[in-house]
mmCIF file of C-alpha atoms in Angstrom:
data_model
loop_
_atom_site.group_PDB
_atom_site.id
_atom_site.type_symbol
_atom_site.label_atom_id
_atom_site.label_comp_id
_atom_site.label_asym_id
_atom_site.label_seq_id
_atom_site.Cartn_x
_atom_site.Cartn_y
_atom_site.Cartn_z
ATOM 1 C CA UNK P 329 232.053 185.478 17.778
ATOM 2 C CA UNK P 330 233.206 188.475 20.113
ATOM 3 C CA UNK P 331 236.508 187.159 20.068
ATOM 4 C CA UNK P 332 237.199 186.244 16.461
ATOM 5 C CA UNK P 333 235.654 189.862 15.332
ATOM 6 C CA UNK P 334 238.503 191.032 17.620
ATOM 7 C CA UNK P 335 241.277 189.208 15.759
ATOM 8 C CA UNK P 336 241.000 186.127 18.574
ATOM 9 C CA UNK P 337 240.997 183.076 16.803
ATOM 10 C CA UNK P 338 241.262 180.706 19.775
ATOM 11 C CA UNK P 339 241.916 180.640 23.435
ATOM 12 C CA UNK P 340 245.448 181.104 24.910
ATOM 13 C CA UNK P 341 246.347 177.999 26.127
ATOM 14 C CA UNK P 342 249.926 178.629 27.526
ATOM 15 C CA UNK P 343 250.839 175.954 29.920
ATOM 16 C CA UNK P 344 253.869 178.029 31.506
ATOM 17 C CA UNK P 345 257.793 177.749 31.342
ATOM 18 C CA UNK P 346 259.045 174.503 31.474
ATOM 19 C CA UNK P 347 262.947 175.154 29.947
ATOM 20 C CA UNK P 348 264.338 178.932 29.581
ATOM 21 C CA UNK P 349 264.679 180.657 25.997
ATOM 22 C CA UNK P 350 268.478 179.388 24.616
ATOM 23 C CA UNK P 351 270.293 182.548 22.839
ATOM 24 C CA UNK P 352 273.524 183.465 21.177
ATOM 25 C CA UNK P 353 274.981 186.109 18.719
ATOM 26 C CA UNK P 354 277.968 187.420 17.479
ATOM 27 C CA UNK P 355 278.732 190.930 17.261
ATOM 28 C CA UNK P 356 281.212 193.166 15.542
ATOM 29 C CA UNK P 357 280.908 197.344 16.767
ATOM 30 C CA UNK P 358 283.420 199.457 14.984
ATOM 31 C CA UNK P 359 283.957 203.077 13.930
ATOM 32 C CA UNK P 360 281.937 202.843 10.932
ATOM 33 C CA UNK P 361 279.537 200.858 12.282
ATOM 34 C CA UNK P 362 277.718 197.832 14.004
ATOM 35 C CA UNK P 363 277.338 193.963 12.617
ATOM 36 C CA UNK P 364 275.139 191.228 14.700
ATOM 37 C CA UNK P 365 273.789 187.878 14.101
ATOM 38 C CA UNK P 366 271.930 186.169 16.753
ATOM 39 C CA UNK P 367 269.772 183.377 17.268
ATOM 40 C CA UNK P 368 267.448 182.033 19.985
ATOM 41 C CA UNK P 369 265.612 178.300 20.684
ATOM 42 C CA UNK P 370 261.953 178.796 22.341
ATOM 43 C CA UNK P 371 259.974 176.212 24.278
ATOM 44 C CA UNK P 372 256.437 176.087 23.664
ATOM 45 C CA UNK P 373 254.645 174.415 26.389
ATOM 46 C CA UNK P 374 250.958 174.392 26.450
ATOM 47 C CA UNK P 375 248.525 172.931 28.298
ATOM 48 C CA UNK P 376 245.476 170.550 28.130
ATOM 49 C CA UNK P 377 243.171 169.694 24.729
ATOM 50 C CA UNK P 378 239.626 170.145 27.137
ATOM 51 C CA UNK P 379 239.374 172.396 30.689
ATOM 52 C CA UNK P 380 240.891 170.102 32.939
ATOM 53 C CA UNK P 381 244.481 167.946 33.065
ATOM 54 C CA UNK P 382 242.403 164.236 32.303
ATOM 55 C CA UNK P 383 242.316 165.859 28.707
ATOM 56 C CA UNK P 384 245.760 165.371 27.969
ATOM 57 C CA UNK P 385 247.805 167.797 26.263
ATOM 58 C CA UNK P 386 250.593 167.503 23.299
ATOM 59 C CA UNK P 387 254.297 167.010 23.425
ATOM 60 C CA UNK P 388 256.391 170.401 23.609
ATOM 61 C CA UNK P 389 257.840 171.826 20.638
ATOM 62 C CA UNK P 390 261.007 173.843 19.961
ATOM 63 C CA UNK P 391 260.549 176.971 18.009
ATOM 64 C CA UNK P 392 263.334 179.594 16.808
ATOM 65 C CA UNK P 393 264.298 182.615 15.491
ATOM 66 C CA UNK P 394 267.145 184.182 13.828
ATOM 67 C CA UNK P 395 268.362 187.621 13.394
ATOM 68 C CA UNK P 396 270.771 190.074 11.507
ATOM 69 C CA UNK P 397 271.521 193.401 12.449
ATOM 70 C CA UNK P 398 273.342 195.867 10.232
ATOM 71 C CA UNK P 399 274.519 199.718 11.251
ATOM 72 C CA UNK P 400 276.519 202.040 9.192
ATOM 73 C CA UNK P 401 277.639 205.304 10.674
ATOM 74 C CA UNK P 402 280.004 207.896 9.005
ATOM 75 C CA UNK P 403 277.775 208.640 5.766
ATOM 76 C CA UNK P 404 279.000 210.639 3.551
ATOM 77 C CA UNK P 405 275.396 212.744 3.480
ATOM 78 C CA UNK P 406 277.044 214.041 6.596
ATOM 79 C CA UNK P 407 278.067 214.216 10.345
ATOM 80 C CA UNK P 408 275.647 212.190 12.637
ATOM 81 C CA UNK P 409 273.573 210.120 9.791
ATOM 82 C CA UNK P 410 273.034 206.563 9.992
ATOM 83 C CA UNK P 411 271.051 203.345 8.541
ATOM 84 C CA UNK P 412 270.359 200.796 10.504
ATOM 85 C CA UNK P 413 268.461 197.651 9.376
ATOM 86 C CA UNK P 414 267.528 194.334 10.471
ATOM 87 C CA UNK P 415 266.027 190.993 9.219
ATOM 88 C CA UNK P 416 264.592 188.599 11.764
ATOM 89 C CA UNK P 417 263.033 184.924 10.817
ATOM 90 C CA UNK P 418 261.398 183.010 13.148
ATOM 91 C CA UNK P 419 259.972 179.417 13.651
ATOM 92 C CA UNK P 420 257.102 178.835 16.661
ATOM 93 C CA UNK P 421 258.628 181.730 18.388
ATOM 94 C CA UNK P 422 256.768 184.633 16.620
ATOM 95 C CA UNK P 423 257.403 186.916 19.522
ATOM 96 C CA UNK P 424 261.148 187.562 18.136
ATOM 97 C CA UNK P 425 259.805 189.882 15.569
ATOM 98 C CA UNK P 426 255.927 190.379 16.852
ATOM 99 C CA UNK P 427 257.302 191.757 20.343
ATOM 100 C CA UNK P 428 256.148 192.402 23.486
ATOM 101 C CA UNK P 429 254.738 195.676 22.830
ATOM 102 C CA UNK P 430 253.039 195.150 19.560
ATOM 103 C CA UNK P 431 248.985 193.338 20.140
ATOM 104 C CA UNK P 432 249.017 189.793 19.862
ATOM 105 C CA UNK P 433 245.013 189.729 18.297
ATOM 106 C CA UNK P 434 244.078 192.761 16.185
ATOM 107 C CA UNK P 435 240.915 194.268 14.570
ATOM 108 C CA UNK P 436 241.484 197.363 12.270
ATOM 109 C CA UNK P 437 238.415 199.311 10.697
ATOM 110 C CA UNK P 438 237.429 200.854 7.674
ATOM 111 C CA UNK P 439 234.745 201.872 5.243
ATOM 112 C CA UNK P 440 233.217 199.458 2.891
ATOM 113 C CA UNK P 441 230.815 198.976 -0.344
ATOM 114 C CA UNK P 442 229.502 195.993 0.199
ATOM 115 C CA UNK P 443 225.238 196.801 0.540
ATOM 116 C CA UNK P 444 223.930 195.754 3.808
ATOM 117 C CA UNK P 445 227.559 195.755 5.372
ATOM 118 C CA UNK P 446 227.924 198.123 8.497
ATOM 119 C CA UNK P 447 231.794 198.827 8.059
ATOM 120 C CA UNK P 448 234.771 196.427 6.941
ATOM 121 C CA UNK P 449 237.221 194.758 9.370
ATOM 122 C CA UNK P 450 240.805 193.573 8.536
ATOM 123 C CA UNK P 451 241.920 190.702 11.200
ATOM 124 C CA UNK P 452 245.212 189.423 12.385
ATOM 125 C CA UNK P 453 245.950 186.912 15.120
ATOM 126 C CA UNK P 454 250.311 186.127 16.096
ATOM 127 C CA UNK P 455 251.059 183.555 18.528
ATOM 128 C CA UNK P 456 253.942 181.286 18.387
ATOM 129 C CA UNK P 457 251.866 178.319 17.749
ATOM 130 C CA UNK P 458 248.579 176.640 17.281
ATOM 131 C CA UNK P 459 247.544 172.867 17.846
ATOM 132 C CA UNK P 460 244.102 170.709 18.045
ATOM 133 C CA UNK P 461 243.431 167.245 18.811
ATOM 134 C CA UNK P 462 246.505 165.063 18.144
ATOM 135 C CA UNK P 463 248.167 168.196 16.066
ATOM 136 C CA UNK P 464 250.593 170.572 16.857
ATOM 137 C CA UNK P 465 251.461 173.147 14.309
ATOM 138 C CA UNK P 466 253.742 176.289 14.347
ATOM 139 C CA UNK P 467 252.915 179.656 12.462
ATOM 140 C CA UNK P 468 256.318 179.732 11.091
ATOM 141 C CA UNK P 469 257.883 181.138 8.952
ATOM 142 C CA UNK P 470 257.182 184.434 10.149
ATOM 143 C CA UNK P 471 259.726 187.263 8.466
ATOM 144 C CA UNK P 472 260.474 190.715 9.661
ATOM 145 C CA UNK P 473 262.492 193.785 7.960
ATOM 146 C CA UNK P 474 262.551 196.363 10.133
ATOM 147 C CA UNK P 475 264.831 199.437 8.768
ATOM 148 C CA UNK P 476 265.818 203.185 9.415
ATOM 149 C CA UNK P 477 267.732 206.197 8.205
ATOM 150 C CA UNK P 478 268.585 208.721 10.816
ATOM 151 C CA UNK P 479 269.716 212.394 9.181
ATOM 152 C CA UNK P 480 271.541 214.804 11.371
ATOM 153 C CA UNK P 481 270.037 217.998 10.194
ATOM 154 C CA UNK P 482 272.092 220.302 12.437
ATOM 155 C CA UNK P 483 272.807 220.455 16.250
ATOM 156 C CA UNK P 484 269.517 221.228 16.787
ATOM 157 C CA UNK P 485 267.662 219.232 14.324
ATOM 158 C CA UNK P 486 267.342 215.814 13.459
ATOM 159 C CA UNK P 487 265.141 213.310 11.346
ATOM 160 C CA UNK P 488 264.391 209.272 11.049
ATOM 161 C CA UNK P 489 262.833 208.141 8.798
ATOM 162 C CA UNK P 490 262.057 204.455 9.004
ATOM 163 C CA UNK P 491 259.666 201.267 7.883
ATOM 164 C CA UNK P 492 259.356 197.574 8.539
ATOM 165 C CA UNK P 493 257.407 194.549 6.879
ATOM 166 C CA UNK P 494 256.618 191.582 8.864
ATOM 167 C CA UNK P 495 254.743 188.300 7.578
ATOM 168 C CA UNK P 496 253.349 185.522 9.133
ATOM 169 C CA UNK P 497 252.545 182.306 7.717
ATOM 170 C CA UNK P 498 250.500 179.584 9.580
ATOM 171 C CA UNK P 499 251.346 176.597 7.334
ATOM 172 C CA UNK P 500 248.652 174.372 5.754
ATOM 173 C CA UNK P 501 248.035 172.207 8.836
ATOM 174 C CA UNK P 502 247.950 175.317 11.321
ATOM 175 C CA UNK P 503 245.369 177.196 8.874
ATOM 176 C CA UNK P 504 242.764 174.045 8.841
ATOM 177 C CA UNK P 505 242.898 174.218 12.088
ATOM 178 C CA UNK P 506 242.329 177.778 12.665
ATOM 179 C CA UNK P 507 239.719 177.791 9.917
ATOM 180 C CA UNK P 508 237.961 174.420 11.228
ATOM 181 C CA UNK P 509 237.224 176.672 14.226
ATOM 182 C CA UNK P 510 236.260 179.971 12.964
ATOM 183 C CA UNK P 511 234.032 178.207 10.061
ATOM 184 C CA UNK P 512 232.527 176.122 12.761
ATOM 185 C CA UNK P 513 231.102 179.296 14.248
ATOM 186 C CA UNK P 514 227.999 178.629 11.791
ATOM 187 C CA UNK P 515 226.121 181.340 10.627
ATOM 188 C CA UNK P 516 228.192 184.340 11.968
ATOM 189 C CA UNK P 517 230.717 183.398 9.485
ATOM 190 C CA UNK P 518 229.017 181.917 6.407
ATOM 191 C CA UNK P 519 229.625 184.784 4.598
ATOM 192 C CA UNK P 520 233.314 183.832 4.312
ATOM 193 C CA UNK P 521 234.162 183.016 1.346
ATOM 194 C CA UNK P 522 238.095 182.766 2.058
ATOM 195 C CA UNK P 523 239.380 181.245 5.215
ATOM 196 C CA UNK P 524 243.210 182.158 5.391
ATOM 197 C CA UNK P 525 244.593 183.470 8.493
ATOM 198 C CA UNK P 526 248.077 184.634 7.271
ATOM 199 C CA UNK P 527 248.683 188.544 6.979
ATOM 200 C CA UNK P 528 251.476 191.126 6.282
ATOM 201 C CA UNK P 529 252.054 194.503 7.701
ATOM 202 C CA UNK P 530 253.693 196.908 6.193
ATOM 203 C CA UNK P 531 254.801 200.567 8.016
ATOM 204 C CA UNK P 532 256.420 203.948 7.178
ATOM 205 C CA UNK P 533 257.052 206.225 9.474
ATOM 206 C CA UNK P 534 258.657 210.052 10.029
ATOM 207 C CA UNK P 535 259.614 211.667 13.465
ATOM 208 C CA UNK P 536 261.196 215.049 13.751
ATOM 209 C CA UNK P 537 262.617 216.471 16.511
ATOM 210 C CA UNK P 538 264.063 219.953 17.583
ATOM 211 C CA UNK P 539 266.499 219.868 20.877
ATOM 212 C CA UNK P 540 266.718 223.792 21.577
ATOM 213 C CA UNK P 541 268.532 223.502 24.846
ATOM 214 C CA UNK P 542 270.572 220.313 25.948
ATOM 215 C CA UNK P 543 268.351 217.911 27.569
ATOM 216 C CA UNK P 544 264.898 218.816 26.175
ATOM 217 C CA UNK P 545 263.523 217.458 23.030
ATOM 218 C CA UNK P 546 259.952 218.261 21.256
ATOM 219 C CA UNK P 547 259.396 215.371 18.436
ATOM 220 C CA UNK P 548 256.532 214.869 15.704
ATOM 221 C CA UNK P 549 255.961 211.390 14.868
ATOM 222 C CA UNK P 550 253.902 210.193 11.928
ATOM 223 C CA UNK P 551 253.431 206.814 10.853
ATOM 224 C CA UNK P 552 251.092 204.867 8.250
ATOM 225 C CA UNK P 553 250.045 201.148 8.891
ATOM 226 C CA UNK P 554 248.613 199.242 6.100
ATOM 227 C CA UNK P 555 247.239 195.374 7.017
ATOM 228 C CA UNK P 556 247.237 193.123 4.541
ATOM 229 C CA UNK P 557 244.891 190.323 5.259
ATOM 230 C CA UNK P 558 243.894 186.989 3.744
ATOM 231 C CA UNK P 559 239.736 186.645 4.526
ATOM 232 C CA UNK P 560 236.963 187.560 2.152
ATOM 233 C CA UNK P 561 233.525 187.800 2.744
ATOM 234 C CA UNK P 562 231.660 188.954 5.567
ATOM 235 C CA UNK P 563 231.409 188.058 8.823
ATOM 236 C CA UNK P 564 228.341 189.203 11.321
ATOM 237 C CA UNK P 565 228.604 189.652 15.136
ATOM 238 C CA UNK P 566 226.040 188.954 17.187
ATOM 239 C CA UNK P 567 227.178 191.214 20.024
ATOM 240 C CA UNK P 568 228.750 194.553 20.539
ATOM 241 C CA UNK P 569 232.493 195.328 21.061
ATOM 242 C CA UNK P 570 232.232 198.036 23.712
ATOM 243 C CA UNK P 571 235.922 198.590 23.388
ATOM 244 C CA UNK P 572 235.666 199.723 19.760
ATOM 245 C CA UNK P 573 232.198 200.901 20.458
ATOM 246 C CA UNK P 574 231.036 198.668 17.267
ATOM 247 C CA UNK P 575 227.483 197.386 17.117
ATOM 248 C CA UNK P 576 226.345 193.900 16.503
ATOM 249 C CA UNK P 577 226.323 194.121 12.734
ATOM 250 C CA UNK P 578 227.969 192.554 9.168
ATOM 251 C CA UNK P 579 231.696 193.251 8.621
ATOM 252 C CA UNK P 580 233.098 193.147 5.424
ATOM 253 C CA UNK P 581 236.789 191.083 5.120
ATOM 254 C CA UNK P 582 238.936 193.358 4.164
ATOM 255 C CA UNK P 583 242.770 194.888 3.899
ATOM 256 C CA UNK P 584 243.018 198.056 5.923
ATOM 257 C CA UNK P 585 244.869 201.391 6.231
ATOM 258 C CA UNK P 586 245.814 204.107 8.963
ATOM 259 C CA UNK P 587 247.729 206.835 9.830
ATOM 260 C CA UNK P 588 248.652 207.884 13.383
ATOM 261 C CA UNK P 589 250.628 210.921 15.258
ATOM 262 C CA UNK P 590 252.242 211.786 17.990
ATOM 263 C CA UNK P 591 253.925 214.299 19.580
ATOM 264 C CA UNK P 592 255.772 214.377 23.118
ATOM 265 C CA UNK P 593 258.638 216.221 25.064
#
């Protein structure tokens, strides 16, 4: 239960890198601008059903992903402004859009309503893949529009202001088994009353920054996160997360929102 109120819905069970990630693109970089489309093939290898190699494991699976990349420079709002976007789509290689940087399991917290409830939780899990006994299913499709407009307010100024929306979609077969093991958690989570592990995020963001002298830069960065996710009900942990510094308690299910800033030099 300490791991699902974390946004852990099952163990990691990579089995290492059996054939290397397959990528291509073409690209066109002109005066007024940039053009790309790319596209990659991912092997997902795992490793055993049970703790140890006599439990046998599933066949590998290819996933993809596919992106397109769009720059315009030269705007007519004036000298230095751009707007740069991007779509990505991806297919059992969620990691294309959900990168390296961004948390693979996350647990967002809010206020709730609901009496008897300590505070609510939103949930979200992204891993290329998922698979049980004699299944194998990828997340896919997961979808990702990243975007930004970059103003040149004057040589010493300048502004971005910029957004994304990502999705991820486990499939029927990939959410039964997902749900088959948080539900099977017994009384922690009979207060669900909707098991569905897909989820959006959406984000806007601002940063500012002020270059007085060449080669040093103060910047203001503000951006809001909102989490759109699928469970209702409630959920109750029976331990504490000493990382959040949350107490054993009842969670309501629900969508979440936050703002965060920062500033650097």
């Amino acid at each position: 239960m300490a791991g699902f109120s974390s946004g852990n819905f099952g163990a990691n069970d990579f089995g290492g890198t059996r054939a290397p990630d397959i990528k291509g693109s073409f690209r066109v970089d002109q005066a007024w601008g940039l053009f790309q489309a790319s596209v990659a093939a991912h092997n997902n290898h795992v490793a055993y059903y049970g703790a140890t190699e006599p439990t046998g494991h599933p066949g590998d699976k290819w996933g993809w992903a596919a992106q397109l990349a769009l720059s315009i420079k030269n705007l007519p709002t004036g000298p230095g402004d751009t707007i740069n976007m991007q779509a990505v789509y991806t297919d059992g290689a969620t990691r294309y859009y959900f990168q390296s940087l961004a948390p693979q399991n996350l647990a967002m917290f809010g206020g709730t309503s609901v009496p008897g409830a300590y505070r609510s939780i939103g949930l979200a899990a992204a891993a290329d893949g998922v698979f049980g006994p004699w299944s194998w299913h990828f997340h896919g499709p997961d979808l990702g529009l990243p975007g930004r407009l970059h103003p040149q307010l004057n040589p010493y100024w300048n502004s971005a202001i910029y957004g994304a929306y990502a999705q991820l979609k486990y499939g029927s077969g990939g959410s039964a088994l997902v749900c088959a093991a948080i539900l099977g958690l017994g009384a922690p989570t009979a207060g669900i009353t909707t098991c569905n592990p897909d989820f959006d995020v959406a984000q806007l963001g601002l940063i500012t920054r002020w270059t007085p002298v060449k080669n040093l830069t103060f910047s203001a960065d503000v951006v809001w996160t909102h989490l759109d996710q699928k469970f209702d009900g409630t959920i109750t942990t029976t331990a504490a997360a000493p990382l959040v510094a949350k107490p054993a308690a009842t969670y309501q299910l629900k969508d979440q929102n936050t703002a965060s800033t920062r500033n650097q030099s």
